[in-house]
Amino acid sequence: MVESSIQLDLVFTALSDSTRRSILARVAEYEMSIGEIAQHYKLTFAAISKHIKVLEKANLITKRRRGKEQIVIIVPKSLDVAREHIERYADMWEDRFNNLDKILEEK
Amino acid sequence: MVESSIQLDLVFTALSDSTRRSILARVAEYEMSIGEIAQHYKLTFAAISKHIKVLEKANLITKRRRGKEQIVIIVPKSLDVAREHIERYADMWEDRFNNLDKILEEK
DNA sequence: GTATCATTCAACTACATGGTTGAATCAAGC
DNA sequence: GCTTGATTCAACCATGTAGTTGAATGATAC
């Protein structure tokens, strides 16, 4: 535990399950109720509800009430933290690559 | 399980742990042996070895032998699959946002 | 081939996760 | 206030994961 970023932990954990990625893709297109989401999967309602809670905890989605239903809404900027983190690896590697000249000179 | 992408599962699972992200950041800058990596953490050697195996399984890093040591090397393009997936969510949301006009017309 | 250093494997513990079922909650409609 | 529909909670089971320790392997140096 060095770069203690709980938010990143939560986001990557949420994205590590294909059912959750599928749900996220769904609500990225159309906001919909939990019941509507659950219809598309063989899992029980409760299981879907749990997956949605994981996405919510990672702040990838949020909920709003519409009568009896809970409407699931994507939080658009929430994935930025993950995207930016991934870019950072690329940048580091790029820097290292650009320093190859120096390394070769030492030979 | 809808968009059965085991590779994405592995990559996001690997990135969901801050120790592994830290290791990945380290080897993105400089390639180094497992022993050198382990020195920076309070965990046992075996624990670090396990973390590195998770990163290897996700194809984020690879290993090369140098005498007695195993040198850990980042696989630069391996994160693309994750980055591209994240971009897709953004695109979907963008499309939906651009269609707001039509939705408002229906009102 | 023996000693040594670097790493991995095996066995184990503790805890988290993904799934189930059935009861409980909560808002709406009558 | 009762019923119904939508969702969540609680309890439980099975499996996976992160960590440990100690033994086993693999490569080098002598």
GROMACS .gro file of C-alpha atoms (C1' of nucleotides) in nm:
model
  274
    1MET     CA    1   0.000   0.000   0.000
    2VAL     CA    2   0.191   0.294  -0.124
    3GLU     CA    3  -0.020   0.519  -0.335
    4SER     CA    4  -0.321   0.482  -0.112
    5SER     CA    5  -0.602   0.578  -0.350
    6ILE     CA    6  -0.916   0.413  -0.227
    7GLN     CA    7  -1.111   0.569  -0.511
    8LEU     CA    8  -0.895   0.391  -0.768
    9ASP     CA    9  -0.931   0.065  -0.579
   10LEU     CA   10  -1.308   0.099  -0.593
   11VAL     CA   11  -1.322   0.197  -0.961
   12PHE     CA   12  -1.095  -0.081  -1.085
   13THR     CA   13  -1.264  -0.336  -0.861
   14ALA     CA   14  -1.603  -0.229  -0.999
   15LEU     CA   15  -1.474  -0.263  -1.356
   16SER     CA   16  -1.316  -0.604  -1.295
   17ASP     CA   17  -1.649  -0.786  -1.331
   18SER     CA   18  -1.803  -0.831  -1.675
   19THR     CA   19  -2.159  -0.814  -1.545
   20ARG     CA   20  -2.087  -0.477  -1.391
   21ARG     CA   21  -1.915  -0.352  -1.705
   22SER     CA   22  -2.220  -0.462  -1.900
   23ILE     CA   23  -2.454  -0.279  -1.664
   24LEU     CA   24  -2.239   0.031  -1.685
   25ALA     CA   25  -2.243   0.019  -2.065
   26ARG     CA   26  -2.621  -0.012  -2.055
   27VAL     CA   27  -2.680   0.289  -1.836
   28ALA     CA   28  -2.419   0.489  -2.025
   29GLU     CA   29  -2.659   0.471  -2.319
   30TYR     CA   30  -2.995   0.502  -2.147
   31GLU     CA   31  -3.079   0.564  -1.786
   32MET     CA   32  -3.304   0.287  -1.662
   33SER     CA   33  -3.452   0.132  -1.351
   34ILE     CA   34  -3.291  -0.153  -1.164
   35GLY     CA   35  -3.577  -0.377  -1.268
   36GLU     CA   36  -3.524  -0.297  -1.635
   37ILE     CA   37  -3.155  -0.371  -1.598
   38ALA     CA   38  -3.218  -0.699  -1.417
   39GLN     CA   39  -3.440  -0.825  -1.700
   40HIS     CA   40  -3.135  -0.863  -1.922
   41TYR     CA   41  -2.952  -1.103  -1.693
   42LYS     CA   42  -3.006  -1.451  -1.566
   43LEU     CA   43  -2.907  -1.347  -1.216
   44THR     CA   44  -3.154  -1.277  -0.941
   45PHE     CA   45  -3.279  -0.929  -0.874
   46ALA     CA   46  -3.084  -0.922  -0.549
   47ALA     CA   47  -2.759  -1.009  -0.726
   48ILE     CA   48  -2.807  -0.724  -0.973
   49SER     CA   49  -2.890  -0.493  -0.685
   50LYS     CA   50  -2.560  -0.587  -0.525
   51HIS     CA   51  -2.365  -0.523  -0.844
   52ILE     CA   52  -2.526  -0.184  -0.872
   53LYS     CA   53  -2.426  -0.107  -0.518
   54VAL     CA   54  -2.063  -0.182  -0.607
   55LEU     CA   55  -2.085   0.057  -0.902
   56GLU     CA   56  -2.246   0.316  -0.677
   57LYS     CA   57  -1.977   0.283  -0.412
   58ALA     CA   58  -1.716   0.350  -0.683
   59ASN     CA   59  -1.919   0.658  -0.775
   60LEU     CA   60  -1.957   0.529  -1.131
   61ILE     CA   61  -2.335   0.556  -1.111
   62THR     CA   62  -2.592   0.724  -0.893
   63LYS     CA   63  -2.960   0.664  -0.827
   64ARG     CA   64  -3.269   0.879  -0.841
   65ARG     CA   65  -3.617   0.782  -0.737
   66ARG     CA   66  -3.903   0.785  -0.988
   67GLY     CA   67  -4.211   0.670  -0.806
   68LYS     CA   68  -4.160   0.315  -0.695
   69GLU     CA   69  -3.855   0.269  -0.913
   70GLN     CA   70  -3.495   0.361  -0.865
   71ILE     CA   71  -3.343   0.505  -1.181
   72VAL     CA   72  -2.976   0.432  -1.236
   73ILE     CA   73  -2.769   0.713  -1.389
   74ILE     CA   74  -2.408   0.707  -1.497
   75VAL     CA   75  -2.172   0.964  -1.345
   76PRO     CA   76  -1.987   1.067  -1.658
   77LYS     CA   77  -1.663   1.205  -1.513
   78SER     CA   78  -1.615   0.925  -1.265
   79LEU     CA   79  -1.404   0.721  -1.504
   80ASP     CA   80  -1.157   1.004  -1.552
   81VAL     CA   81  -0.964   0.904  -1.242
   82ALA     CA   82  -0.904   0.560  -1.396
   83ARG     CA   83  -0.827   0.694  -1.742
   84GLU     CA   84  -0.580   0.948  -1.609
   85HIS     CA   85  -0.409   0.687  -1.398
   86ILE     CA   86  -0.361   0.462  -1.698
   87GLU     CA   87  -0.221   0.750  -1.901
   88ARG     CA   88   0.036   0.804  -1.631
   89TYR     CA   89   0.184   0.459  -1.684
   90ALA     CA   90   0.211   0.529  -2.053
   91ASP     CA   91   0.383   0.861  -1.983
   92MET     CA   92   0.634   0.701  -1.750
   93TRP     CA   93   0.717   0.435  -1.999
   94GLU     CA   94   0.749   0.695  -2.271
   95ASP     CA   95   0.994   0.898  -2.061
   96ARG     CA   96   1.200   0.590  -1.999
   97PHE     CA   97   1.198   0.510  -2.367
   98ASN     CA   98   1.311   0.860  -2.456
   99ASN     CA   99   1.606   0.819  -2.220
  100LEU     CA  100   1.727   0.514  -2.407
  101ASP     CA  101   1.990   0.725  -2.585
  102LYS     CA  102   2.166   0.797  -2.260
  103ILE     CA  103   2.152   0.435  -2.155
  104LEU     CA  104   2.303   0.330  -2.485
  105GLU     CA  105   2.581   0.588  -2.451
  106GLU     CA  106   2.688   0.431  -2.125
  107LYS     CA  107   2.760   0.109  -2.305
  108MET     CA  108  -2.146  -1.232  -1.808
  109VAL     CA  109  -2.229  -1.067  -2.130
  110GLU     CA  110  -1.927  -0.913  -2.288
  111SER     CA  111  -1.707  -1.204  -2.192
  112SER     CA  112  -1.367  -1.042  -2.203
  113ILE     CA  113  -1.140  -1.237  -1.974
  114GLN     CA  114  -0.853  -1.010  -2.065
  115LEU     CA  115  -1.039  -0.707  -1.929
  116ASP     CA  116  -1.127  -0.899  -1.615
  117LEU     CA  117  -0.761  -0.976  -1.559
  118VAL     CA  118  -0.638  -0.625  -1.631
  119PHE     CA  119  -0.890  -0.447  -1.409
  120THR     CA  120  -0.845  -0.703  -1.132
  121ALA     CA  121  -0.469  -0.652  -1.150
  122LEU     CA  122  -0.514  -0.274  -1.128
  123SER     CA  123  -0.759  -0.292  -0.838
  124ASP     CA  124  -0.483  -0.336  -0.582
  125SER     CA  125  -0.267  -0.040  -0.484
  126THR     CA  126   0.042  -0.251  -0.423
  127ARG     CA  127   0.020  -0.386  -0.775
  128ARG     CA  128  -0.036  -0.038  -0.919
  129SER     CA  129   0.270   0.076  -0.729
  130ILE     CA  130   0.478  -0.212  -0.864
  131LEU     CA  131   0.358  -0.140  -1.215
  132ALA     CA  132   0.448   0.227  -1.182
  133ARG     CA  133   0.793   0.128  -1.061
  134VAL     CA  134   0.868  -0.104  -1.353
  135ALA     CA  135   0.717   0.144  -1.598
  136GLU     CA  136   1.010   0.371  -1.508
  137TYR     CA  137   1.290   0.121  -1.468
  138GLU     CA  138   1.300  -0.250  -1.526
  139MET     CA  139   1.416  -0.423  -1.212
  140SER     CA  140   1.444  -0.760  -1.043
  141ILE     CA  141   1.177  -0.899  -0.815
  142GLY     CA  142   1.416  -0.868  -0.523
  143GLU     CA  143   1.475  -0.500  -0.593
  144ILE     CA  144   1.100  -0.445  -0.613
  145ALA     CA  145   1.036  -0.633  -0.290
  146GLN     CA  146   1.282  -0.413  -0.099
  147HIS     CA  147   1.040  -0.122  -0.124
  148TYR     CA  148   0.754  -0.298   0.054
  149LYS     CA  149   0.691  -0.432   0.398
  150LEU     CA  150   0.539  -0.748   0.255
  151THR     CA  151   0.723  -1.077   0.231
  152PHE     CA  152   0.909  -1.174  -0.080
  153ALA     CA  153   0.651  -1.443  -0.151
  154ALA     CA  154   0.366  -1.191  -0.135
  155ILE     CA  155   0.540  -0.965  -0.386
  156SER     CA  156   0.607  -1.266  -0.605
  157LYS     CA  157   0.234  -1.340  -0.602
  158HIS     CA  158   0.142  -0.983  -0.692
  159ILE     CA  159   0.383  -0.996  -0.981
  160LYS     CA  160   0.223  -1.316  -1.099
  161VAL     CA  161  -0.115  -1.142  -1.107
  162LEU     CA  162   0.033  -0.863  -1.319
  163GLU     CA  163   0.195  -1.122  -1.544
  164LYS     CA  164  -0.130  -1.314  -1.588
  165ALA     CA  165  -0.294  -0.990  -1.702
  166ASN     CA  166  -0.007  -0.950  -1.946
  167LEU     CA  167   0.081  -0.613  -1.794
  168ILE     CA  168   0.439  -0.723  -1.731
  169THR     CA  169   0.669  -0.999  -1.845
  170LYS     CA  170   0.984  -1.149  -1.703
  171ARG     CA  171   1.333  -1.211  -1.838
  172ARG     CA  172   1.611  -1.395  -1.665
  173ARG     CA  173   1.940  -1.222  -1.586
  174GLY     CA  174   2.160  -1.474  -1.409
  175LYS     CA  175   1.997  -1.565  -1.083
  176GLU     CA  176   1.750  -1.280  -1.103
  177GLN     CA  177   1.421  -1.240  -1.280
  178ILE     CA  178   1.390  -0.900  -1.438
  179VAL     CA  179   1.039  -0.756  -1.453
  180ILE     CA  180   0.951  -0.559  -1.765
  181ILE     CA  181   0.634  -0.367  -1.840
  182VAL     CA  182   0.440  -0.458  -2.154
  183PRO     CA  183   0.364  -0.109  -2.282
  184LYS     CA  184   0.059  -0.174  -2.498
  185SER     CA  185  -0.113  -0.403  -2.252
  186LEU     CA  186  -0.304  -0.119  -2.092
  187ASP     CA  187  -0.458  -0.015  -2.421
  188VAL     CA  188  -0.738  -0.268  -2.386
  189ALA     CA  189  -0.840  -0.102  -2.059
  190ARG     CA  190  -0.799   0.251  -2.189
  191GLU     CA  191  -1.001   0.181  -2.499
  192HIS     CA  192  -1.276   0.020  -2.298
  193ILE     CA  193  -1.303   0.323  -2.073
  194GLU     CA  194  -1.317   0.552  -2.376
  195ARG     CA  195  -1.611   0.352  -2.502
  196TYR     CA  196  -1.820   0.441  -2.199
  197ALA     CA  197  -1.739   0.805  -2.254
  198ASP     CA  198  -1.839   0.776  -2.620
  199MET     CA  199  -2.169   0.613  -2.538
  200TRP     CA  200  -2.253   0.875  -2.285
  201GLU     CA  201  -2.155   1.145  -2.533
  202ASP     CA  202  -2.386   0.998  -2.798
  203ARG     CA  203  -2.668   0.990  -2.551
  204PHE     CA  204  -2.600   1.344  -2.453
  205ASN     CA  205  -2.605   1.454  -2.817
  206ASN     CA  206  -2.944   1.293  -2.859
  207LEU     CA  207  -3.093   1.504  -2.582
  208ASP     CA  208  -3.247   1.737  -2.841
  209LYS     CA  209  -3.469   1.461  -2.971
  210ILE     CA  210  -3.572   1.359  -2.623
  211LEU     CA  211  -3.668   1.715  -2.540
  212GLU     CA  212  -3.872   1.741  -2.860
  213GLU     CA  213  -4.086   1.449  -2.750
  214LYS     CA  214  -4.194   1.641  -2.441
  215DG     C1'  215   2.879  -3.136  -0.665
  216DT     C1'  216   2.809  -2.811  -0.289
  217DA     C1'  217   2.700  -2.372  -0.119
  218DT     C1'  218   2.458  -1.971  -0.205
  219DC     C1'  219   2.136  -1.643  -0.374
  220DA     C1'  220   1.681  -1.549  -0.605
  221DT     C1'  221   1.255  -1.702  -0.670
  222DT     C1'  222   0.856  -2.010  -0.652
  223DC     C1'  223   0.551  -2.359  -0.449
  224DA     C1'  224   0.252  -2.568  -0.090
  225DA     C1'  225  -0.017  -2.542   0.290
  226DC     C1'  226  -0.250  -2.278   0.574
  227DT     C1'  227  -0.541  -1.865   0.784
  228DA     C1'  228  -0.842  -1.473   0.749
  229DC     C1'  229  -1.133  -1.218   0.499
  230DA     C1'  230  -1.383  -1.047   0.072
  231DT     C1'  231  -1.686  -1.151  -0.311
  232DG     C1'  232  -2.065  -1.337  -0.588
  233DG     C1'  233  -2.434  -1.591  -0.569
  234DT     C1'  234  -2.874  -1.776  -0.355
  235DT     C1'  235  -3.345  -1.747  -0.081
  236DG     C1'  236  -3.681  -1.537   0.200
  237DA     C1'  237  -3.813  -1.159   0.491
  238DA     C1'  238  -3.837  -0.655   0.534
  239DT     C1'  239  -3.886  -0.194   0.368
  240DC     C1'  240  -4.078   0.186   0.103
  241DA     C1'  241  -4.363   0.449  -0.222
  242DA     C1'  242  -4.803   0.453  -0.493
  243DG     C1'  243  -5.274   0.356  -0.586
  244DC     C1'  244  -5.702   0.265  -0.432
  245DG     C1'  245  -5.480   0.163   0.606
  246DC     C1'  246  -5.418  -0.236   0.275
  247DT     C1'  247  -5.224  -0.420  -0.135
  248DT     C1'  248  -4.904  -0.427  -0.476
  249DG     C1'  249  -4.474  -0.355  -0.701
  250DA     C1'  250  -3.973  -0.232  -0.663
  251DT     C1'  251  -3.591  -0.269  -0.412
  252DT     C1'  252  -3.296  -0.381  -0.020
  253DC     C1'  253  -3.146  -0.648   0.379
  254DA     C1'  254  -2.997  -1.064   0.635
  255DA     C1'  255  -2.831  -1.501   0.657
  256DC     C1'  256  -2.605  -1.827   0.446
  257DC     C1'  257  -2.281  -2.106   0.111
  258DA     C1'  258  -1.898  -2.160  -0.204
  259DT     C1'  259  -1.511  -1.979  -0.392
  260DG     C1'  260  -1.132  -1.650  -0.452
  261DT     C1'  261  -0.774  -1.347  -0.270
  262DA     C1'  262  -0.402  -1.151   0.023
  263DG     C1'  263  -0.116  -1.260   0.340
  264DT     C1'  264   0.198  -1.574   0.622
  265DT     C1'  265   0.579  -1.951   0.694
  266DG     C1'  266   0.878  -2.305   0.555
  267DA     C1'  267   1.027  -2.623   0.204
  268DA     C1'  268   1.162  -2.677  -0.282
  269DT     C1'  269   1.362  -2.536  -0.712
  270DG     C1'  270   1.698  -2.309  -1.040
  271DA     C1'  271   2.106  -2.072  -1.173
  272DT     C1'  272   2.570  -1.929  -1.051
  273DA     C1'  273   3.021  -1.951  -0.835
  274DC     C1'  274   3.356  -2.203  -0.656
   0.00000   0.00000   0.00000
